[in-house]
PDB file of C-alpha atoms in Angstrom:
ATOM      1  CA  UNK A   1    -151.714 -42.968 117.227  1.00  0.00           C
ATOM      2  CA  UNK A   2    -154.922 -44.695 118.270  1.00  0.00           C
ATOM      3  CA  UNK A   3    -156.920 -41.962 117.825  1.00  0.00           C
ATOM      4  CA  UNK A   4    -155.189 -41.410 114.178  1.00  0.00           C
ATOM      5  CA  UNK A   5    -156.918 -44.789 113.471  1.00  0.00           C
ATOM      6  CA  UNK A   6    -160.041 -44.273 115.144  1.00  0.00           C
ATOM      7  CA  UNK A   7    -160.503 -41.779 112.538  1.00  0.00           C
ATOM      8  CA  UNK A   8    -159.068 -43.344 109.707  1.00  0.00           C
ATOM      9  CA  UNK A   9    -162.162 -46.271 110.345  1.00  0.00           C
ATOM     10  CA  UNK A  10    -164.894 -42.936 110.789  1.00  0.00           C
ATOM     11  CA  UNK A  11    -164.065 -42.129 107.453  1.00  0.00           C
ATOM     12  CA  UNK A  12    -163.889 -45.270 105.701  1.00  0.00           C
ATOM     13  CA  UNK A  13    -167.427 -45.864 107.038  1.00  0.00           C
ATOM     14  CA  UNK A  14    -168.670 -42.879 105.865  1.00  0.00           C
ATOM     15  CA  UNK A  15    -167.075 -43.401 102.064  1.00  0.00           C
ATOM     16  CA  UNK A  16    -168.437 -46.430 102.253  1.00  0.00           C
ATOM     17  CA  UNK A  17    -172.212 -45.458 102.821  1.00  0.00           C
ATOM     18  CA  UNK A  18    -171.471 -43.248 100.275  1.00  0.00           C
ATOM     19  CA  UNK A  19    -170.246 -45.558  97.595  1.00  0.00           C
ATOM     20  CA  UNK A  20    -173.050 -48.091  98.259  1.00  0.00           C
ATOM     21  CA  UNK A  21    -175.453 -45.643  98.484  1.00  0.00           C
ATOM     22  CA  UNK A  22    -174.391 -44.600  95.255  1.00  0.00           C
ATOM     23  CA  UNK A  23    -174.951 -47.978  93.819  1.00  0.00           C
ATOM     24  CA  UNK A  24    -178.237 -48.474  95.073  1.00  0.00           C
ATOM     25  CA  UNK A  25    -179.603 -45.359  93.386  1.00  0.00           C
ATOM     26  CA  UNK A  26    -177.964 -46.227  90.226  1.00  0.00           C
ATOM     27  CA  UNK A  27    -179.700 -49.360  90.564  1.00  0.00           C
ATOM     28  CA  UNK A  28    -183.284 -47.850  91.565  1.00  0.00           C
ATOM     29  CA  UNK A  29    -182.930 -45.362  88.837  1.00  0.00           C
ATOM     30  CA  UNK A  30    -181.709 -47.660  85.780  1.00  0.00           C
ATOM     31  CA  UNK A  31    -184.908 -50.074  87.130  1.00  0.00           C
ATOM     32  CA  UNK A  32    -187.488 -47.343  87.578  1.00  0.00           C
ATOM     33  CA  UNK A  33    -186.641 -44.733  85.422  1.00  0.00           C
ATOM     34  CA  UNK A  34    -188.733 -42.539  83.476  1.00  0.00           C
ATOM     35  CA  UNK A  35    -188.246 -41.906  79.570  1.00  0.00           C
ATOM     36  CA  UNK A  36    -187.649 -37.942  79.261  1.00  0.00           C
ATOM     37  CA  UNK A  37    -188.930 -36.557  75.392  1.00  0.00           C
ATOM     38  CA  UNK A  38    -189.451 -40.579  74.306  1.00  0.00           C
ATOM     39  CA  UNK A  39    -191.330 -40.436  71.137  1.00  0.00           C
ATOM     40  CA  UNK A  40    -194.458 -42.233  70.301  1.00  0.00           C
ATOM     41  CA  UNK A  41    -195.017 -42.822  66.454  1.00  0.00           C
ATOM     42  CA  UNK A  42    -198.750 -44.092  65.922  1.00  0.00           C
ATOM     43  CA  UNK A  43    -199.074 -46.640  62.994  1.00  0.00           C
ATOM     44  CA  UNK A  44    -200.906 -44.986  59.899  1.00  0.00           C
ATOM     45  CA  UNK A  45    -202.317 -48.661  59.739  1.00  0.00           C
ATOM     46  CA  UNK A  46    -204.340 -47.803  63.253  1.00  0.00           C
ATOM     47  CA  UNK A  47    -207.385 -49.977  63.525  1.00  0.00           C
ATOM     48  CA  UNK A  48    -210.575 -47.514  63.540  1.00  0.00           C
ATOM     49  CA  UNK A  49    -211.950 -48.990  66.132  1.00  0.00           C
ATOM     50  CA  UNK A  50    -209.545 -47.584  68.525  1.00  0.00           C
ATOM     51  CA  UNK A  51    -210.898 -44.385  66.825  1.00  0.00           C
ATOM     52  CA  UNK A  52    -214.115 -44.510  68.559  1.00  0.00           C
ATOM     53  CA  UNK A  53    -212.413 -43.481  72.179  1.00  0.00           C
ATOM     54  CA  UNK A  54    -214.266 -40.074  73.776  1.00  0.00           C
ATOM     55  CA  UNK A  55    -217.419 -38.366  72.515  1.00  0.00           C
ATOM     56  CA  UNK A  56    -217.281 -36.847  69.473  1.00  0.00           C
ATOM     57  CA  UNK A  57    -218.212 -33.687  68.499  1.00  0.00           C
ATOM     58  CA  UNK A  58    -219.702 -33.118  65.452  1.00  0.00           C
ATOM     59  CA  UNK A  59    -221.009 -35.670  62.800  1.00  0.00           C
ATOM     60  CA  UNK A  60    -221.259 -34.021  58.865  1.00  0.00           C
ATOM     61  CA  UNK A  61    -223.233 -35.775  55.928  1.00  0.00           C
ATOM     62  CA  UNK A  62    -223.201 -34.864  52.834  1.00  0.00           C
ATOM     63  CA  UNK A  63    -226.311 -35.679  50.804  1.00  0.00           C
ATOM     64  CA  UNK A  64    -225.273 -36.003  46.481  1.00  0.00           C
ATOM     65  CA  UNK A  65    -227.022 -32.979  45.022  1.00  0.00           C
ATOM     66  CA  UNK A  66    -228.457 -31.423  48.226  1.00  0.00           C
ATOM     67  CA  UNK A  67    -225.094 -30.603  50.515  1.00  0.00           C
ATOM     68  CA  UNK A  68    -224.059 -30.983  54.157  1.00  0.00           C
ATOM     69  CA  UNK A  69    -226.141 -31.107  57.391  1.00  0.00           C
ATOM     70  CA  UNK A  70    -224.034 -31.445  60.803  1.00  0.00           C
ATOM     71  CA  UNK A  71    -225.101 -33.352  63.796  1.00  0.00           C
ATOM     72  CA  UNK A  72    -223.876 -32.073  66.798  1.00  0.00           C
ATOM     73  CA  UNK A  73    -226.649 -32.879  69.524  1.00  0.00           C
ATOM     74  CA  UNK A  74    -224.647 -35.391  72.357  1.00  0.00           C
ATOM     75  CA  UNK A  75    -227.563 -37.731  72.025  1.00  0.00           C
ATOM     76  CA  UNK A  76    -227.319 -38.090  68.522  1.00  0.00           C
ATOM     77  CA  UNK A  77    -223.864 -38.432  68.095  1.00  0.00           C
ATOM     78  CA  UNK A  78    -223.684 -41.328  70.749  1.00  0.00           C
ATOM     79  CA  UNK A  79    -226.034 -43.314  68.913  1.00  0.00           C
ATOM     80  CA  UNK A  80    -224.168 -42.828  65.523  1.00  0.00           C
ATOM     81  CA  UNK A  81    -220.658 -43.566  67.423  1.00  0.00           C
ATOM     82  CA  UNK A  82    -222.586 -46.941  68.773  1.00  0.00           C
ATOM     83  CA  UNK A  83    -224.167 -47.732  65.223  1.00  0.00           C
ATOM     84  CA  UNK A  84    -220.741 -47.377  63.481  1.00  0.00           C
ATOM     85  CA  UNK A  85    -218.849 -49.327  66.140  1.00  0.00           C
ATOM     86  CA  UNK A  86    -221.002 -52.064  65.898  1.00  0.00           C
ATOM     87  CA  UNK A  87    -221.380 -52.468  62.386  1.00  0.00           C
ATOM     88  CA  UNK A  88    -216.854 -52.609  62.567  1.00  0.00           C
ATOM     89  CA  UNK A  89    -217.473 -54.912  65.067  1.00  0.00           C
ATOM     90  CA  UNK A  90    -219.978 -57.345  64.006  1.00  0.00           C
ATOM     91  CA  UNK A  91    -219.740 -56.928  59.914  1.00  0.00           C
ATOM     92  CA  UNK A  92    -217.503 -58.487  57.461  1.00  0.00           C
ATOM     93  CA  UNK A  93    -215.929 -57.269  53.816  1.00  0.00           C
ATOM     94  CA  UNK A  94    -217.140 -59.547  50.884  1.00  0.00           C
ATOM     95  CA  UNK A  95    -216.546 -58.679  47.153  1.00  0.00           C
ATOM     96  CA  UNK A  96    -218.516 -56.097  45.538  1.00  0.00           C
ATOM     97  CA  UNK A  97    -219.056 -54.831  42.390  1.00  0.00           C
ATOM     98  CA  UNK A  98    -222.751 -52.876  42.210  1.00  0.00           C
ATOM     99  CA  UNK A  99    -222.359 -49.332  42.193  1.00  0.00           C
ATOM    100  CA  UNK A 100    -224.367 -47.519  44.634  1.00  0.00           C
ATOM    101  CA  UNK A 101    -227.710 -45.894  43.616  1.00  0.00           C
ATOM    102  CA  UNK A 102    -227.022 -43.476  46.629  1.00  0.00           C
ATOM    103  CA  UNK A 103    -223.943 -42.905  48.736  1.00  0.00           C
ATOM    104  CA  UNK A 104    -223.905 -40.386  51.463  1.00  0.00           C
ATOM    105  CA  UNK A 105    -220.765 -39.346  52.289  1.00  0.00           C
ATOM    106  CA  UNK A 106    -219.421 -37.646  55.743  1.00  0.00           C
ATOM    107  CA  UNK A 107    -216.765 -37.306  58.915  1.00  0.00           C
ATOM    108  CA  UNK A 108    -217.177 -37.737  62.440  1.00  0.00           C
ATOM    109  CA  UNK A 109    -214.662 -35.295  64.364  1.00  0.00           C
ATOM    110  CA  UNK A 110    -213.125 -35.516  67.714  1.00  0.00           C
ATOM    111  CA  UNK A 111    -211.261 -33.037  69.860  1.00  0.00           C
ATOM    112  CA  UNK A 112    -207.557 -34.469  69.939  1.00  0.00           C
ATOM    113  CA  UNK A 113    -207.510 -35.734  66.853  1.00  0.00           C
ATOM    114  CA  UNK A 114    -208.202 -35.529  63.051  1.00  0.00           C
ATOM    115  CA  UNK A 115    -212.173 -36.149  61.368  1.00  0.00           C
ATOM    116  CA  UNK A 116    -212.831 -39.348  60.382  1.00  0.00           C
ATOM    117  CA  UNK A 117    -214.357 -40.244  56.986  1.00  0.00           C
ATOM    118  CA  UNK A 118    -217.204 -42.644  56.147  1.00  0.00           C
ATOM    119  CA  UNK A 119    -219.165 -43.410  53.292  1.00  0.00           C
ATOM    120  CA  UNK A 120    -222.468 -45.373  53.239  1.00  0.00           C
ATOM    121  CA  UNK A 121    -224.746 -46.892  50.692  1.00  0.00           C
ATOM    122  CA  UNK A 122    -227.674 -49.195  51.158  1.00  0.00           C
ATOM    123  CA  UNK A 123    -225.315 -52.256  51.572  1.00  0.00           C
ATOM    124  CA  UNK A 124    -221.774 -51.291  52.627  1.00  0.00           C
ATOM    125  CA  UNK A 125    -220.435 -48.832  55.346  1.00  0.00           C
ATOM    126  CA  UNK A 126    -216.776 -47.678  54.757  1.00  0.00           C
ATOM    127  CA  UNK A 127    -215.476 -46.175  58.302  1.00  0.00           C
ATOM    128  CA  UNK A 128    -211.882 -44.790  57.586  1.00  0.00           C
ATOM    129  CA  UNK A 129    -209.934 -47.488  56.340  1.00  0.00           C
ATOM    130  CA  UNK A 130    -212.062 -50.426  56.948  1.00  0.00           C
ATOM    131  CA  UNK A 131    -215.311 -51.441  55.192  1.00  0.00           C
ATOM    132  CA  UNK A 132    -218.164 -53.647  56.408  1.00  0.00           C
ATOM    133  CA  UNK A 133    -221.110 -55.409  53.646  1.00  0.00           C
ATOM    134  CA  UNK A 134    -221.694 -58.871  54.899  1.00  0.00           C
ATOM    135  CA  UNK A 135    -224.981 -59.879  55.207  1.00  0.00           C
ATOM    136  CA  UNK A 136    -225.650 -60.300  58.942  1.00  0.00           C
ATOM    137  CA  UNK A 137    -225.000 -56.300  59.108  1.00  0.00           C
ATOM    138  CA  UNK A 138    -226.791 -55.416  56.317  1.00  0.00           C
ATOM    139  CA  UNK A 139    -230.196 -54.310  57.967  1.00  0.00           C
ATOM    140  CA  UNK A 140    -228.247 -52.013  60.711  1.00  0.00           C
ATOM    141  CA  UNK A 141    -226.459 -50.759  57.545  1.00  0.00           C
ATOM    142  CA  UNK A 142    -230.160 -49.820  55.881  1.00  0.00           C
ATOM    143  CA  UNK A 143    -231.378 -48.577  59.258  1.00  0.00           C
ATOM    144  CA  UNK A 144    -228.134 -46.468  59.498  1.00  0.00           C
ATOM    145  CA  UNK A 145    -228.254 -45.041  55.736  1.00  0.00           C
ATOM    146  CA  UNK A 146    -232.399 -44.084  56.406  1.00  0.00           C
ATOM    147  CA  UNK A 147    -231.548 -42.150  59.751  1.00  0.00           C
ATOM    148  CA  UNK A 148    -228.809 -40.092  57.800  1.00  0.00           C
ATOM    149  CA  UNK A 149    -231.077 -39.424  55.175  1.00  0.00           C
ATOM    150  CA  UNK A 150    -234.148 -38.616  57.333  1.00  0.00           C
ATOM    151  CA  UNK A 151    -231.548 -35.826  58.930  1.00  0.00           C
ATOM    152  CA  UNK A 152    -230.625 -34.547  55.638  1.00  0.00           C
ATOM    153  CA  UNK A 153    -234.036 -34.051  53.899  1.00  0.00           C
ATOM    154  CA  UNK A 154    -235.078 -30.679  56.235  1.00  0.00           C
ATOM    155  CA  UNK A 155    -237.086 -27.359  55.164  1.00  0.00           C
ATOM    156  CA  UNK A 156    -233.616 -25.911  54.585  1.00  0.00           C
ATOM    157  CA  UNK A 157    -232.235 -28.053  52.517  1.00  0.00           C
ATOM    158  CA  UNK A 158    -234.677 -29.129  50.370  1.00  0.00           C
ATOM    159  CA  UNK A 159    -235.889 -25.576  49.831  1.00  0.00           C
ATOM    160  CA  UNK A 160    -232.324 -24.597  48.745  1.00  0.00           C
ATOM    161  CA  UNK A 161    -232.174 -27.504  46.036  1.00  0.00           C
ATOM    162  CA  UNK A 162    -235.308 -25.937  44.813  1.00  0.00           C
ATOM    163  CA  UNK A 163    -234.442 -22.334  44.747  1.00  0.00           C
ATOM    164  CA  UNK A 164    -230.570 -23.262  43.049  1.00  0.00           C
ATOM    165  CA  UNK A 165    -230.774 -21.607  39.533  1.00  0.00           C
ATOM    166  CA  UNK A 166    -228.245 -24.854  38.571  1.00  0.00           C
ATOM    167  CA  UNK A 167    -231.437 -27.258  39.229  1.00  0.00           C
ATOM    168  CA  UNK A 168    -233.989 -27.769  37.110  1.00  0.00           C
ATOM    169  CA  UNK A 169    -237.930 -27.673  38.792  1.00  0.00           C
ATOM    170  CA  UNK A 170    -240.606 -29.386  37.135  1.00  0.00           C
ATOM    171  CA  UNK A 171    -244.170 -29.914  36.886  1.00  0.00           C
ATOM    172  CA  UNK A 172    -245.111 -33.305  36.425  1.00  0.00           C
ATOM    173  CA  UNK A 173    -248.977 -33.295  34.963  1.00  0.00           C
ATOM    174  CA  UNK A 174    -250.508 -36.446  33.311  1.00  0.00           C
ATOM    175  CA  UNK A 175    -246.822 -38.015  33.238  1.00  0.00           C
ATOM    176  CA  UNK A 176    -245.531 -34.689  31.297  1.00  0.00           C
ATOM    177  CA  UNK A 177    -242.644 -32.816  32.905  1.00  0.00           C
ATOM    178  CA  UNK A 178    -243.409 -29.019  32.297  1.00  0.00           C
ATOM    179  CA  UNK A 179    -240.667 -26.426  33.958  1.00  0.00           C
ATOM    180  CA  UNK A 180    -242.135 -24.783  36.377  1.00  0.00           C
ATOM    181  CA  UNK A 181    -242.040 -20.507  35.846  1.00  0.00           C
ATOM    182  CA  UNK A 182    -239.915 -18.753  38.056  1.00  0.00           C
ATOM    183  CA  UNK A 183    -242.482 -16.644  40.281  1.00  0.00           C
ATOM    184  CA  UNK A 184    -244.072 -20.615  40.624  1.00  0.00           C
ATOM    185  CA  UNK A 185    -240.794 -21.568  41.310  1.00  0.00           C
ATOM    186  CA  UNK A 186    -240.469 -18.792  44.346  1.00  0.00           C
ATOM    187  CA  UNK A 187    -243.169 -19.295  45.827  1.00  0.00           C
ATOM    188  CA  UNK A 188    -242.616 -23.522  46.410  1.00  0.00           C
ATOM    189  CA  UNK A 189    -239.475 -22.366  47.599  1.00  0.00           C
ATOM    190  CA  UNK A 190    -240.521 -20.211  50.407  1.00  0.00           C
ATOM    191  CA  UNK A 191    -243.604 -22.808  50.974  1.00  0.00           C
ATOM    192  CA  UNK A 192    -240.808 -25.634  51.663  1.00  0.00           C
ATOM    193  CA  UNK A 193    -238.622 -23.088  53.605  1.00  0.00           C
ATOM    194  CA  UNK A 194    -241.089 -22.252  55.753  1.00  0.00           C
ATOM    195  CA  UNK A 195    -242.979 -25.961  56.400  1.00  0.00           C
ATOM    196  CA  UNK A 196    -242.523 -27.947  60.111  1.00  0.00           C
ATOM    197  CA  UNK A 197    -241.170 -31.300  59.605  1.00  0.00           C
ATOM    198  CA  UNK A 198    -243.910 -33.670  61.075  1.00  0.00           C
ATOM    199  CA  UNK A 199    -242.824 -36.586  62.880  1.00  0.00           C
ATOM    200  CA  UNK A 200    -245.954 -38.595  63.426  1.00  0.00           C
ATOM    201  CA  UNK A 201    -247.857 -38.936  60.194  1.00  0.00           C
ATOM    202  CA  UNK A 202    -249.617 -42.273  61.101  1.00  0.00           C
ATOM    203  CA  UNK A 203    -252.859 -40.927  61.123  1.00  0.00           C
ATOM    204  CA  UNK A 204    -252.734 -39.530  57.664  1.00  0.00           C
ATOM    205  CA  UNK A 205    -255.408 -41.060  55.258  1.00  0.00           C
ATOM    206  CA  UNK A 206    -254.834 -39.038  52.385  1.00  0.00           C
ATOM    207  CA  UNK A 207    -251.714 -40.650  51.584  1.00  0.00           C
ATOM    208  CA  UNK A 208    -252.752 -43.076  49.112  1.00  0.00           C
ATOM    209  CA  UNK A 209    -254.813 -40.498  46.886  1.00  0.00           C
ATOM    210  CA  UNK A 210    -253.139 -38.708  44.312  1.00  0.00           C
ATOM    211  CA  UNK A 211    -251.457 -35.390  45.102  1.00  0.00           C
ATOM    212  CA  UNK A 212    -252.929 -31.912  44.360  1.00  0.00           C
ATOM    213  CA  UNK A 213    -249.303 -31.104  42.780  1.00  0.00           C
ATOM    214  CA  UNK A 214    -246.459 -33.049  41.920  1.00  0.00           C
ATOM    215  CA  UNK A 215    -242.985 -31.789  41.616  1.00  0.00           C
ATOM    216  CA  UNK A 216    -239.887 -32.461  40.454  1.00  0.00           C
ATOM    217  CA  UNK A 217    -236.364 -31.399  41.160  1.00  0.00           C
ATOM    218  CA  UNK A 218    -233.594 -32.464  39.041  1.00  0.00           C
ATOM    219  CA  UNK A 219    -230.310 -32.510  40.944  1.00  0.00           C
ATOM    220  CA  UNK A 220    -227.103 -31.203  39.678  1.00  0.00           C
ATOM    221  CA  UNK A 221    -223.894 -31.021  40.880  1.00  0.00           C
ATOM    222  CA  UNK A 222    -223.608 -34.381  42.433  1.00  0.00           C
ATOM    223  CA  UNK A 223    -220.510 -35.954  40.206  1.00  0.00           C
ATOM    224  CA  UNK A 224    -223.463 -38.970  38.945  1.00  0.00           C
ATOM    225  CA  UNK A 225    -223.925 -40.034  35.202  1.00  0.00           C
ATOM    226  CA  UNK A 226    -227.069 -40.545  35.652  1.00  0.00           C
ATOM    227  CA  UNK A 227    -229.634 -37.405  36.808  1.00  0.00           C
ATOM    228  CA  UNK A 228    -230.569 -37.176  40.128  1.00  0.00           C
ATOM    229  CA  UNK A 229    -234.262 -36.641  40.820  1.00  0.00           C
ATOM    230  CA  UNK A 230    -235.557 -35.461  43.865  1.00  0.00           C
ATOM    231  CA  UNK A 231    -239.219 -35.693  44.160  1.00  0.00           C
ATOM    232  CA  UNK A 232    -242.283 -33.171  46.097  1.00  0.00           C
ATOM    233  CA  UNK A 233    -245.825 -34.353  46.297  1.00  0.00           C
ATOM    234  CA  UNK A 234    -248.272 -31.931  48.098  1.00  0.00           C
ATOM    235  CA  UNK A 235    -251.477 -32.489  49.399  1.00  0.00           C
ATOM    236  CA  UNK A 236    -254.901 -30.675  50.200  1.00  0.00           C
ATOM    237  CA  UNK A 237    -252.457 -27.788  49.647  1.00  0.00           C
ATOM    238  CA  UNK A 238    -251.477 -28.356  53.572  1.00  0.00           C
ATOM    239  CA  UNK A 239    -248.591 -31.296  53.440  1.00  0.00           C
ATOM    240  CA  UNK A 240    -245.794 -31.641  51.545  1.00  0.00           C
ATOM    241  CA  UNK A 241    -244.136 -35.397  50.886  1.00  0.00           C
ATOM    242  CA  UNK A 242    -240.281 -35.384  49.770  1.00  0.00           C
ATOM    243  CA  UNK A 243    -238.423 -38.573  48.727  1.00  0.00           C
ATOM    244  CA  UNK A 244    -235.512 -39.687  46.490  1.00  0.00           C
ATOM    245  CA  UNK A 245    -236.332 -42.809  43.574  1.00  0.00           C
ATOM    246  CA  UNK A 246    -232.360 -43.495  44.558  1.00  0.00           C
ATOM    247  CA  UNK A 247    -233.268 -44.262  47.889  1.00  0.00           C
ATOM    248  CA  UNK A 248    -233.259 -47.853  48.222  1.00  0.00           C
ATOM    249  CA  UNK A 249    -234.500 -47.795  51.860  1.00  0.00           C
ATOM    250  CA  UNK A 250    -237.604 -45.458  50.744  1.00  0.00           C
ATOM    251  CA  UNK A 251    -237.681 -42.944  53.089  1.00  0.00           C
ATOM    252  CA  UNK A 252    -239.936 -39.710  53.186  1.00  0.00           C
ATOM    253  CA  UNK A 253    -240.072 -37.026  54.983  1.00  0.00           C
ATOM    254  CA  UNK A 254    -243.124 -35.042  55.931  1.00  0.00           C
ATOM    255  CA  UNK A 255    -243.849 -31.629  56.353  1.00  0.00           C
ATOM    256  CA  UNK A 256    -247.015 -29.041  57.411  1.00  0.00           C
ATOM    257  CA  UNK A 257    -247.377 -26.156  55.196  1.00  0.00           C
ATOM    258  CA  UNK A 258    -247.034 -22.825  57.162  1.00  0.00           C
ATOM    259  CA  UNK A 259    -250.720 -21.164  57.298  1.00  0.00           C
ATOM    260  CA  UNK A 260    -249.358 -18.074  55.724  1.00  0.00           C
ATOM    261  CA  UNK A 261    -247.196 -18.865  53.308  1.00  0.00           C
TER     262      UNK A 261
END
């Protein structure tokens, strides 16, 4: 009979452990546990700013009348992601009712996630949902709008605006606009194609004299009321000078004939 009870007590113990033990990992588990297939539903309201997380990968601009250039050098597209960041950052949204002489248009796009749209004009930079024109941002938002258009206005593109039959190309001689013939036409085109963009033009004197040949290119295709001109000055038959009467920030870009062509 004692050795009945004896055993009896063994297994109490033992269905004890077992029931507390129980208990205790019911407790851990309800305190630590893990969410299994928990969905996370991401406002459509995000702020862009938590947009701006990882490097992107490619920046596109689209130029009105002249198309779309991408930007995909790591360099580059740091120092875009820091310029828009800190224009959401730093700028504020006042009323506005000027229309934009020029807006360049564009997306930034990431790896995990979908492109990001932004518009800029000489005053106002729209990133995604958000817009920035206050005043203590406008000269980063000048600065920004004249880098995108320096990177847009290359040999390519500007010799494709010239050789698209839906442009018009003109002469422009004593203040007369005279269309330029078609084998005149060809061979600016393949001059332009074939010129070096030239970065360092402070030592050119020639700039204030008039050009050997002016041209003309009227845009089309670019959604404006107005017509979009799109202007070529050459000089001593060795430099070409491109720039855009929209452009509010007035910048050129400069280019060395090719020898041969």
């Amino acid at each position: 009979m004692p050795e009945e009870k004896k055993g009896l007590s063994w297994f109490r113990l033992i269905l004890l452990q077992v029931v507390v033990g129980c208990i205790l990992i019911g407790i851990c588990a309800y305190a630590f546990r893990i969410p299994v297939d928990e969905v996370h539903i991401v406002p459509p309201q995000q702020d862009s700013r938590e947009m701006f997380a990882g490097v992107p990968m490619r920046v596109d601009v689209t130029y009105p009348g002249l198309g779309t250039i991408s930007i995909d050098d790591p360099k580059e597209l740091l120092k875009l992601k820091a310029s828009f960041s800190g224009l959401l950052a730093s700028g504020k949204q006042n009323p506005q009712s000027k229309q934009p002489r020029l807006l360049l248009t564009g997306s930034i796009a990431y790896l995990d996630q979908e492109d990001i749209p932004f518009q800029i004009e000489t005053n106002a930079f729209r990133f995604g949902g958000e817009m920035v024109n206050s005043l203590n941002v406008s000269a980063d938002i000048r600065k920004l709008q004249s880098t995108l258009i320096d990177k847009t206005l290359t040999s390519s593109t500007i010799g494709s605006a010239i050789e698209t039959a839906g442009n018009e190309v003109y002469s422009l001689q004593q203040g007369e606009l005279t269309p330029l013939p078609q084998a005149e036409r060809a061979s600016l085109t393949a001059q332009v194609q074939s010129a070096v963009r030239v970065i360092d033009f402070s030592r050119f004197d020639f700039l204030a004299e008039q050009p050997d040949a002016h041209y003309v290119i009227q845009l089309s295709g670019d959604g404006g009321a107005k017509k979009h001109w799109l202007h070529v000055d050459r000089f001593n038959n060795a430099y070409i000078v491109v720039f855009d009467l929209l452009d509010e920030t007035n910048q050129r870009a400069y280019f060395k004939l090719n020898e041969a062509s």
